[in-house]
Amino acid sequence: MAKRAVHVAVIFISSTHSFTAICLSVLVAFAAFETVHCDSVFSAGHTATGPIGAAKDLRYLLYDVNPPEGFNLRRDVYIRMASLVKTLRKEGDDWVLVLPPWGRLYHWQSPNLHQIHIPWGEFFSLTSLQANVPVIEYEEFIAENGGPFIDQVLILQNYAEGWTDGKWEEKVDERPCIEKLMYNKDKQGYYRGWFWGYEETRARNVKCLSAQGHASIMAPVLQKNITVTSVMLDRAETLLHDHYAGKDYWDTRRSMVFAKHLRLIGDDFRQKYLNSTDEKDHTIYSEDWTRMKAKLGSAKGGPYLGVHLRRKDFIWGHREDVPSLKGAVKKIRSLMKKHKLDKVFLATDADEEELRELKTLLPDMVRFEASAEDLELFKDGGVAIIDQWICAHARFFIGTSVSTFSFRIHEEREILGFDPKTTYNRFCGDSEKECEQPTHWKIVY
Ligand SMILES: Nc1nc2c(ncn2[C@@H]2O[C@H](COP(=O)(O)OP(=O)(O)O)[C@@H](O)[C@H]2O)c(=O)[nH]1
Ligand SMILES: [Mg+2]
């Protein structure tokens, strides 16, 4: 009881909104835990009935990532932030992670689509995320917080001087901003910035921090040096994983269950065009990720070769680890023969011209081509997830060197219980000498 009363007080003080907005925000915040009646909350008064010292303050962690980064690296940054929030919650206040709305990603180029302000719930199962760490959508934050205000933005950057004495150490310090500030002060003295395309969002304060180390090095700073309610870490990718591929990493990764409507479309496609169902392929999926613990090698996968062939910016730099289309098709044919698969599912971001060439070289390939209505519903992000989901269910998979899109497919297959030999494969460049294959990261349950 004491705890809740304090939360209400915090919301009340920082709110400039109407009574109904406050009621709504209280309900949003606590609906998941218990039923709260607005009148009882307020008639009970704002004073805590229990020992105040024991109560934890509700605080919000927001974050954003360097604009050019794509969807799948952003998924990786989420894991780092979830880890930081877990550390913060262990050590003090009642921190909640605010999910940065999706939008304006470089690779989302379908014309005539409004791909901005997209909540996480369109791509991921929110209840699954919440079973790992408390998260809320940005618009819920606005409602709870009583307006689009963020108390403190911390822009993370490296150290201007690099590593001193060539020695790497973990540290955080307030420093002058190295790059041009992406925030401008308005007439009222608030900071305006990108804020995921929410033009009315403002920050009360902005400063730069040089940070070098894993995500949880921010915990002491957020607990001791900063006392405001909402803090946003910009350029959050500056922070490293607390423990890459450790138990905490995998808990968060496993909780990133794709939204059900996208999985259903993928499953339907598998059945219709690839003769693949979970029963036949031993890829039964549990809606509750905490119960999903498939044995390595138990998944058989559908009778098709799954391929992720990354193009666009991966070929512009003439990287030697990415194959030509001819080279890729040659490898695809040899894998189909070796694994006795007569179908190939191809996921790619190839442009029109390359697609035409692919169709000539590989006329029997199967692709998920979204209709105009599907695209409007799922957006480029949803279509990419469907591609990943179908690749994740293939009997054998091959991806593209150092593509986070391919890495996320590896993880999905690991969760489903595939033999690592069928997963950690990548194309080699046509004249690549040492073609090192991807690392197998085993799940820690
Ligand atoms: N639908 C679809 N989109 C893709 C595919 N490959 C790349 N993309 C798009 O291009 C983006 C690539 O960026 P990112 O997710 O950062 O992965 P990475 O750059 O390969 O590490 C994806 O998020 C998709 O929007 C694909 O096979 N299918
Ligand atoms: Mg990328």
mmCIF file of N, CA and C in Angstrom, residues 250-357:
data_model
loop_
_atom_site.group_PDB
_atom_site.id
_atom_site.type_symbol
_atom_site.label_atom_id
_atom_site.label_comp_id
_atom_site.label_asym_id
_atom_site.label_seq_id
_atom_site.Cartn_x
_atom_site.Cartn_y
_atom_site.Cartn_z
ATOM 1 N N TRP A 250 20.236 -14.049 -22.458
ATOM 2 C CA TRP A 250 19.302 -14.991 -23.062
ATOM 3 C C TRP A 250 17.895 -14.851 -22.512
ATOM 4 N N ASP A 251 17.752 -14.544 -21.236
ATOM 5 C CA ASP A 251 16.404 -14.312 -20.697
ATOM 6 C C ASP A 251 15.736 -13.198 -21.496
ATOM 7 N N THR A 252 16.464 -12.091 -21.658
ATOM 8 C CA THR A 252 15.874 -10.970 -22.386
ATOM 9 C C THR A 252 15.634 -11.346 -23.842
ATOM 10 N N ARG A 253 16.603 -12.013 -24.445
ATOM 11 C CA ARG A 253 16.441 -12.396 -25.852
ATOM 12 C C ARG A 253 15.241 -13.324 -26.026
ATOM 13 N N ARG A 254 15.090 -14.273 -25.127
ATOM 14 C CA ARG A 254 13.969 -15.207 -25.224
ATOM 15 C C ARG A 254 12.629 -14.499 -25.018
ATOM 16 N N SER A 255 12.658 -13.411 -24.230
ATOM 17 C CA SER A 255 11.406 -12.683 -23.984
ATOM 18 C C SER A 255 10.984 -11.844 -25.196
ATOM 19 N N MET A 256 11.874 -11.701 -26.186
ATOM 20 C CA MET A 256 11.553 -10.878 -27.360
ATOM 21 C C MET A 256 10.781 -11.716 -28.388
ATOM 22 N N VAL A 257 9.650 -12.194 -27.944
ATOM 23 C CA VAL A 257 8.784 -13.035 -28.778
ATOM 24 C C VAL A 257 8.099 -12.147 -29.820
ATOM 25 N N PHE A 258 8.156 -12.581 -31.072
ATOM 26 C CA PHE A 258 7.510 -11.802 -32.126
ATOM 27 C C PHE A 258 6.006 -11.743 -31.890
ATOM 28 N N ALA A 259 5.391 -10.656 -32.333
ATOM 29 C CA ALA A 259 3.941 -10.491 -32.191
ATOM 30 C C ALA A 259 3.227 -11.669 -32.859
ATOM 31 N N LYS A 260 2.169 -12.090 -32.222
ATOM 32 C CA LYS A 260 1.497 -13.316 -32.677
ATOM 33 C C LYS A 260 0.976 -13.211 -34.119
ATOM 34 N N HIS A 261 0.431 -12.072 -34.490
ATOM 35 C CA HIS A 261 -0.131 -11.972 -35.850
ATOM 36 C C HIS A 261 0.938 -12.187 -36.918
ATOM 37 N N LEU A 262 2.170 -11.777 -36.631
ATOM 38 C CA LEU A 262 3.257 -11.964 -37.605
ATOM 39 C C LEU A 262 3.672 -13.435 -37.665
ATOM 40 N N ARG A 263 3.730 -14.064 -36.492
ATOM 41 C CA ARG A 263 4.088 -15.491 -36.459
ATOM 42 C C ARG A 263 3.034 -16.306 -37.206
ATOM 43 N N LEU A 264 1.764 -15.934 -37.016
ATOM 44 C CA LEU A 264 0.685 -16.689 -37.680
ATOM 45 C C LEU A 264 0.783 -16.574 -39.199
ATOM 46 N N ILE A 265 1.098 -15.379 -39.696
ATOM 47 C CA ILE A 265 1.239 -15.201 -41.140
ATOM 48 C C ILE A 265 2.403 -16.073 -41.642
ATOM 49 N N GLY A 266 3.497 -16.074 -40.893
ATOM 50 C CA GLY A 266 4.647 -16.893 -41.269
ATOM 51 C C GLY A 266 4.310 -18.380 -41.259
ATOM 52 N N ASP A 267 3.591 -18.818 -40.223
ATOM 53 C CA ASP A 267 3.217 -20.236 -40.116
ATOM 54 C C ASP A 267 2.298 -20.647 -41.264
ATOM 55 N N ASP A 268 1.382 -19.757 -41.585
ATOM 56 C CA ASP A 268 0.446 -20.019 -42.664
ATOM 57 C C ASP A 268 1.192 -20.167 -43.997
ATOM 58 N N PHE A 269 2.164 -19.291 -44.192
ATOM 59 C CA PHE A 269 2.973 -19.336 -45.419
ATOM 60 C C PHE A 269 3.775 -20.633 -45.483
ATOM 61 N N ARG A 270 4.349 -21.028 -44.347
ATOM 62 C CA ARG A 270 5.121 -22.283 -44.305
ATOM 63 C C ARG A 270 4.257 -23.457 -44.723
ATOM 64 N N GLN A 271 3.060 -23.482 -44.187
ATOM 65 C CA GLN A 271 2.175 -24.603 -44.488
ATOM 66 C C GLN A 271 1.769 -24.615 -45.961
ATOM 67 N N LYS A 272 1.408 -23.429 -46.474
ATOM 68 C CA LYS A 272 0.895 -23.336 -47.844
ATOM 69 C C LYS A 272 1.967 -23.608 -48.887
ATOM 70 N N TYR A 273 3.145 -23.018 -48.696
ATOM 71 C CA TYR A 273 4.136 -23.042 -49.781
ATOM 72 C C TYR A 273 5.371 -23.888 -49.500
ATOM 73 N N LEU A 274 5.540 -24.305 -48.247
ATOM 74 C CA LEU A 274 6.789 -24.997 -47.926
ATOM 75 C C LEU A 274 6.554 -26.343 -47.245
ATOM 76 N N ASN A 275 5.293 -26.748 -47.192
ATOM 77 C CA ASN A 275 4.950 -28.050 -46.618
ATOM 78 C C ASN A 275 5.522 -28.201 -45.204
ATOM 79 N N SER A 276 5.390 -27.147 -44.415
ATOM 80 C CA SER A 276 6.034 -27.119 -43.104
ATOM 81 C C SER A 276 5.036 -26.771 -42.002
ATOM 82 N N THR A 277 4.909 -27.657 -41.030
ATOM 83 C CA THR A 277 4.082 -27.355 -39.847
ATOM 84 C C THR A 277 4.884 -27.713 -38.590
ATOM 85 N N ASP A 278 4.538 -27.092 -37.482
ATOM 86 C CA ASP A 278 5.271 -27.326 -36.233
ATOM 87 C C ASP A 278 5.218 -28.794 -35.805
ATOM 88 N N GLU A 279 4.069 -29.429 -36.001
ATOM 89 C CA GLU A 279 3.934 -30.832 -35.581
ATOM 90 C C GLU A 279 4.921 -31.697 -36.359
ATOM 91 N N LYS A 280 4.874 -31.578 -37.685
ATOM 92 C CA LYS A 280 5.759 -32.403 -38.522
ATOM 93 C C LYS A 280 7.227 -32.070 -38.289
ATOM 94 N N ASP A 281 7.498 -30.792 -38.041
ATOM 95 C CA ASP A 281 8.894 -30.332 -38.023
ATOM 96 C C ASP A 281 9.500 -30.263 -36.617
ATOM 97 N N HIS A 282 8.711 -30.663 -35.628
ATOM 98 C CA HIS A 282 9.157 -30.615 -34.230
ATOM 99 C C HIS A 282 9.642 -29.218 -33.823
ATOM 100 N N THR A 283 8.818 -28.239 -34.111
ATOM 101 C CA THR A 283 9.148 -26.864 -33.719
ATOM 102 C C THR A 283 7.990 -26.254 -32.941
ATOM 103 N N ILE A 284 7.392 -27.060 -32.075
ATOM 104 C CA ILE A 284 6.264 -26.568 -31.271
ATOM 105 C C ILE A 284 6.751 -25.394 -30.418
ATOM 106 N N TYR A 285 5.975 -24.319 -30.470
ATOM 107 C CA TYR A 285 6.381 -23.088 -29.806
ATOM 108 C C TYR A 285 5.476 -22.838 -28.619
ATOM 109 N N SER A 286 6.065 -22.469 -27.502
ATOM 110 C CA SER A 286 5.244 -22.149 -26.351
ATOM 111 C C SER A 286 5.013 -20.646 -26.293
ATOM 112 N N GLU A 287 3.773 -20.253 -26.145
ATOM 113 C CA GLU A 287 3.413 -18.829 -26.040
ATOM 114 C C GLU A 287 4.153 -18.196 -24.853
ATOM 115 N N ASP A 288 4.415 -19.001 -23.838
ATOM 116 C CA ASP A 288 5.100 -18.523 -22.636
ATOM 117 C C ASP A 288 6.594 -18.868 -22.749
ATOM 118 N N TRP A 289 7.415 -17.864 -23.029
ATOM 119 C CA TRP A 289 8.838 -18.122 -23.314
ATOM 120 C C TRP A 289 9.555 -18.734 -22.112
ATOM 121 N N THR A 290 9.023 -18.485 -20.905
ATOM 122 C CA THR A 290 9.723 -19.024 -19.733
ATOM 123 C C THR A 290 9.603 -20.556 -19.689
ATOM 124 N N ARG A 291 8.661 -21.113 -20.471
ATOM 125 C CA ARG A 291 8.501 -22.570 -20.521
ATOM 126 C C ARG A 291 9.157 -23.185 -21.741
ATOM 127 N N MET A 292 9.721 -22.337 -22.585
ATOM 128 C CA MET A 292 10.299 -22.819 -23.845
ATOM 129 C C MET A 292 11.737 -23.265 -23.575
ATOM 130 N N LYS A 293 11.968 -24.543 -23.637
ATOM 131 C CA LYS A 293 13.307 -25.051 -23.365
ATOM 132 C C LYS A 293 13.562 -26.278 -24.238
ATOM 133 N N ALA A 294 13.641 -26.035 -25.538
ATOM 134 C CA ALA A 294 13.798 -27.142 -26.486
ATOM 135 C C ALA A 294 15.225 -27.689 -26.428
ATOM 136 N N LYS A 295 15.339 -29.000 -26.509
ATOM 137 C CA LYS A 295 16.665 -29.626 -26.485
ATOM 138 C C LYS A 295 17.375 -29.375 -27.810
ATOM 139 N N LEU A 296 18.678 -29.088 -27.736
ATOM 140 C CA LEU A 296 19.453 -28.888 -28.968
ATOM 141 C C LEU A 296 19.355 -30.136 -29.833
ATOM 142 N N GLY A 297 18.974 -29.940 -31.085
ATOM 143 C CA GLY A 297 18.879 -31.078 -31.992
ATOM 144 C C GLY A 297 17.487 -31.674 -32.062
ATOM 145 N N SER A 298 16.570 -31.192 -31.196
ATOM 146 C CA SER A 298 15.213 -31.765 -31.214
ATOM 147 C C SER A 298 14.385 -31.225 -32.382
ATOM 148 N N ALA A 299 14.695 -30.015 -32.836
ATOM 149 C CA ALA A 299 13.923 -29.443 -33.949
ATOM 150 C C ALA A 299 14.409 -30.038 -35.272
ATOM 151 N N LYS A 300 13.448 -30.360 -36.119
ATOM 152 C CA LYS A 300 13.799 -30.939 -37.417
ATOM 153 C C LYS A 300 13.714 -29.860 -38.500
ATOM 154 N N GLY A 301 12.694 -29.051 -38.430
ATOM 155 C CA GLY A 301 12.555 -27.980 -39.411
ATOM 156 C C GLY A 301 11.856 -28.433 -40.674
ATOM 157 N N GLY A 302 11.301 -27.459 -41.388
ATOM 158 C CA GLY A 302 10.547 -27.762 -42.615
ATOM 159 C C GLY A 302 11.462 -28.187 -43.749
ATOM 160 N N PRO A 303 10.914 -28.926 -44.722
ATOM 161 C CA PRO A 303 11.735 -29.458 -45.812
ATOM 162 C C PRO A 303 12.142 -28.386 -46.829
ATOM 163 N N TYR A 304 12.873 -27.411 -46.367
ATOM 164 C CA TYR A 304 13.375 -26.370 -47.274
ATOM 165 C C TYR A 304 14.667 -25.780 -46.726
ATOM 166 N N LEU A 305 15.424 -25.199 -47.654
ATOM 167 C CA LEU A 305 16.640 -24.489 -47.262
ATOM 168 C C LEU A 305 16.246 -23.039 -46.988
ATOM 169 N N GLY A 306 16.634 -22.508 -45.838
ATOM 170 C CA GLY A 306 16.351 -21.115 -45.518
ATOM 171 C C GLY A 306 17.585 -20.277 -45.819
ATOM 172 N N VAL A 307 17.380 -19.171 -46.530
ATOM 173 C CA VAL A 307 18.519 -18.334 -46.938
ATOM 174 C C VAL A 307 18.278 -16.877 -46.574
ATOM 175 N N HIS A 308 19.242 -16.262 -45.918
ATOM 176 C CA HIS A 308 19.193 -14.801 -45.796
ATOM 177 C C HIS A 308 20.359 -14.222 -46.566
ATOM 178 N N LEU A 309 20.023 -13.528 -47.628
ATOM 179 C CA LEU A 309 21.042 -12.949 -48.506
ATOM 180 C C LEU A 309 20.973 -11.432 -48.413
ATOM 181 N N ARG A 310 21.891 -10.881 -47.663
ATOM 182 C CA ARG A 310 21.884 -9.426 -47.423
ATOM 183 C C ARG A 310 22.597 -8.740 -48.570
ATOM 184 N N ARG A 311 21.964 -7.670 -49.116
ATOM 185 C CA ARG A 311 22.574 -6.914 -50.233
ATOM 186 C C ARG A 311 22.735 -5.447 -49.842
ATOM 187 N N LYS A 312 22.205 -4.560 -50.684
ATOM 188 C CA LYS A 312 22.272 -3.099 -50.465
ATOM 189 C C LYS A 312 23.592 -2.640 -49.859
ATOM 190 N N ASP A 313 23.571 -2.046 -48.661
ATOM 191 C CA ASP A 313 24.811 -1.466 -48.105
ATOM 192 C C ASP A 313 25.901 -2.530 -47.874
ATOM 193 N N PHE A 314 25.519 -3.804 -47.851
ATOM 194 C CA PHE A 314 26.535 -4.842 -47.668
ATOM 195 C C PHE A 314 27.359 -5.087 -48.935
ATOM 196 N N ILE A 315 26.821 -4.684 -50.094
ATOM 197 C CA ILE A 315 27.616 -4.880 -51.316
ATOM 198 C C ILE A 315 28.218 -3.573 -51.829
ATOM 199 N N TRP A 316 27.675 -2.460 -51.370
ATOM 200 C CA TRP A 316 28.189 -1.169 -51.852
ATOM 201 C C TRP A 316 29.661 -0.992 -51.514
ATOM 202 N N GLY A 317 30.072 -1.492 -50.392
ATOM 203 C CA GLY A 317 31.478 -1.324 -50.008
ATOM 204 C C GLY A 317 32.391 -2.387 -50.616
ATOM 205 N N HIS A 318 31.834 -3.209 -51.528
ATOM 206 C CA HIS A 318 32.603 -4.312 -52.151
ATOM 207 C C HIS A 318 33.302 -5.156 -51.090
ATOM 208 N N ARG A 319 32.542 -5.545 -50.089
ATOM 209 C CA ARG A 319 33.133 -6.358 -49.038
ATOM 210 C C ARG A 319 33.520 -7.724 -49.571
ATOM 211 N N GLU A 320 34.634 -8.200 -49.116
ATOM 212 C CA GLU A 320 35.095 -9.472 -49.670
ATOM 213 C C GLU A 320 34.387 -10.678 -49.027
ATOM 214 N N ASP A 321 33.632 -10.466 -47.944
ATOM 215 C CA ASP A 321 32.933 -11.583 -47.298
ATOM 216 C C ASP A 321 31.492 -11.771 -47.785
ATOM 217 N N VAL A 322 31.073 -10.967 -48.770
ATOM 218 C CA VAL A 322 29.711 -11.095 -49.300
ATOM 219 C C VAL A 322 29.803 -11.594 -50.752
ATOM 220 N N PRO A 323 29.027 -12.636 -51.092
ATOM 221 C CA PRO A 323 29.170 -13.230 -52.427
ATOM 222 C C PRO A 323 28.477 -12.431 -53.522
ATOM 223 N N SER A 324 28.836 -12.720 -54.761
ATOM 224 C CA SER A 324 28.077 -12.216 -55.909
ATOM 225 C C SER A 324 26.792 -13.042 -55.956
ATOM 226 N N LEU A 325 25.814 -12.602 -56.749
ATOM 227 C CA LEU A 325 24.573 -13.382 -56.849
ATOM 228 C C LEU A 325 24.868 -14.775 -57.405
ATOM 229 N N LYS A 326 25.750 -14.825 -58.398
ATOM 230 C CA LYS A 326 26.098 -16.126 -58.992
ATOM 231 C C LYS A 326 26.731 -17.036 -57.944
ATOM 232 N N GLY A 327 27.637 -16.457 -57.167
ATOM 233 C CA GLY A 327 28.303 -17.230 -56.118
ATOM 234 C C GLY A 327 27.302 -17.758 -55.094
ATOM 235 N N ALA A 328 26.354 -16.908 -54.718
ATOM 236 C CA ALA A 328 25.351 -17.304 -53.728
ATOM 237 C C ALA A 328 24.482 -18.429 -54.274
ATOM 238 N N VAL A 329 24.049 -18.289 -55.511
ATOM 239 C CA VAL A 329 23.153 -19.303 -56.095
ATOM 240 C C VAL A 329 23.876 -20.643 -56.233
ATOM 241 N N LYS A 330 25.157 -20.589 -56.553
ATOM 242 C CA LYS A 330 25.943 -21.825 -56.652
ATOM 243 C C LYS A 330 25.956 -22.550 -55.295
ATOM 244 N N LYS A 331 26.170 -21.777 -54.246
ATOM 245 C CA LYS A 331 26.186 -22.346 -52.890
ATOM 246 C C LYS A 331 24.803 -22.902 -52.516
ATOM 247 N N ILE A 332 23.764 -22.147 -52.869
ATOM 248 C CA ILE A 332 22.394 -22.582 -52.562
ATOM 249 C C ILE A 332 22.108 -23.936 -53.223
ATOM 250 N N ARG A 333 22.471 -24.045 -54.520
ATOM 251 C CA ARG A 333 22.233 -25.307 -55.242
ATOM 252 C C ARG A 333 22.981 -26.465 -54.584
ATOM 253 N N SER A 334 24.210 -26.202 -54.179
ATOM 254 C CA SER A 334 24.987 -27.304 -53.604
ATOM 255 C C SER A 334 24.433 -27.715 -52.239
ATOM 256 N N LEU A 335 23.932 -26.752 -51.460
ATOM 257 C CA LEU A 335 23.331 -27.098 -50.160
ATOM 258 C C LEU A 335 22.026 -27.869 -50.332
ATOM 259 N N MET A 336 21.244 -27.479 -51.336
ATOM 260 C CA MET A 336 19.972 -28.181 -51.572
ATOM 261 C C MET A 336 20.240 -29.639 -51.921
ATOM 262 N N LYS A 337 21.281 -29.832 -52.724
ATOM 263 C CA LYS A 337 21.634 -31.190 -53.140
ATOM 264 C C LYS A 337 22.131 -31.983 -51.926
ATOM 265 N N LYS A 338 23.050 -31.372 -51.193
ATOM 266 C CA LYS A 338 23.650 -32.049 -50.045
ATOM 267 C C LYS A 338 22.600 -32.459 -49.010
ATOM 268 N N HIS A 339 21.654 -31.574 -48.754
ATOM 269 C CA HIS A 339 20.668 -31.859 -47.704
ATOM 270 C C HIS A 339 19.363 -32.411 -48.269
ATOM 271 N N LYS A 340 19.385 -32.759 -49.554
ATOM 272 C CA LYS A 340 18.217 -33.353 -50.228
ATOM 273 C C LYS A 340 16.952 -32.513 -50.026
ATOM 274 N N LEU A 341 17.096 -31.239 -50.278
ATOM 275 C CA LEU A 341 15.948 -30.343 -50.145
ATOM 276 C C LEU A 341 15.596 -29.818 -51.532
ATOM 277 N N ASP A 342 14.323 -29.923 -51.896
ATOM 278 C CA ASP A 342 14.001 -29.423 -53.242
ATOM 279 C C ASP A 342 13.361 -28.038 -53.223
ATOM 280 N N LYS A 343 13.253 -27.462 -52.014
ATOM 281 C CA LYS A 343 12.701 -26.098 -51.950
ATOM 282 C C LYS A 343 13.692 -25.160 -51.264
ATOM 283 N N VAL A 344 13.691 -23.909 -51.710
ATOM 284 C CA VAL A 344 14.519 -22.906 -51.047
ATOM 285 C C VAL A 344 13.680 -21.669 -50.776
ATOM 286 N N PHE A 345 13.737 -21.213 -49.517
ATOM 287 C CA PHE A 345 13.062 -19.965 -49.161
ATOM 288 C C PHE A 345 14.124 -18.875 -49.075
ATOM 289 N N LEU A 346 13.920 -17.805 -49.808
ATOM 290 C CA LEU A 346 14.924 -16.748 -49.852
ATOM 291 C C LEU A 346 14.411 -15.450 -49.221
ATOM 292 N N ALA A 347 15.134 -14.981 -48.202
ATOM 293 C CA ALA A 347 14.860 -13.664 -47.613
ATOM 294 C C ALA A 347 15.998 -12.762 -48.057
ATOM 295 N N THR A 348 15.652 -11.627 -48.615
ATOM 296 C CA THR A 348 16.704 -10.721 -49.077
ATOM 297 C C THR A 348 16.203 -9.285 -49.136
ATOM 298 N N ASP A 349 17.148 -8.356 -49.096
ATOM 299 C CA ASP A 349 16.804 -6.947 -49.268
ATOM 300 C C ASP A 349 17.305 -6.470 -50.633
ATOM 301 N N ALA A 350 17.528 -7.420 -51.551
ATOM 302 C CA ALA A 350 18.037 -7.081 -52.885
ATOM 303 C C ALA A 350 17.117 -6.081 -53.582
ATOM 304 N N ASP A 351 17.694 -5.218 -54.417
ATOM 305 C CA ASP A 351 16.870 -4.247 -55.153
ATOM 306 C C ASP A 351 16.219 -4.932 -56.366
ATOM 307 N N GLU A 352 15.361 -4.190 -57.068
ATOM 308 C CA GLU A 352 14.591 -4.752 -58.190
ATOM 309 C C GLU A 352 15.481 -5.444 -59.214
ATOM 310 N N GLU A 353 16.571 -4.769 -59.540
ATOM 311 C CA GLU A 353 17.444 -5.284 -60.595
ATOM 312 C C GLU A 353 18.060 -6.625 -60.175
ATOM 313 N N GLU A 354 18.556 -6.676 -58.936
ATOM 314 C CA GLU A 354 19.145 -7.924 -58.448
ATOM 315 C C GLU A 354 18.089 -9.018 -58.308
ATOM 316 N N LEU A 355 16.873 -8.609 -57.928
ATOM 317 C CA LEU A 355 15.792 -9.593 -57.812
ATOM 318 C C LEU A 355 15.501 -10.255 -59.151
ATOM 319 N N ARG A 356 15.505 -9.430 -60.206
ATOM 320 C CA ARG A 356 15.278 -9.977 -61.550
ATOM 321 C C ARG A 356 16.352 -11.006 -61.882
ATOM 322 N N GLU A 357 17.586 -10.645 -61.565
ATOM 323 C CA GLU A 357 18.699 -11.560 -61.856
ATOM 324 C C GLU A 357 18.551 -12.854 -61.046
#
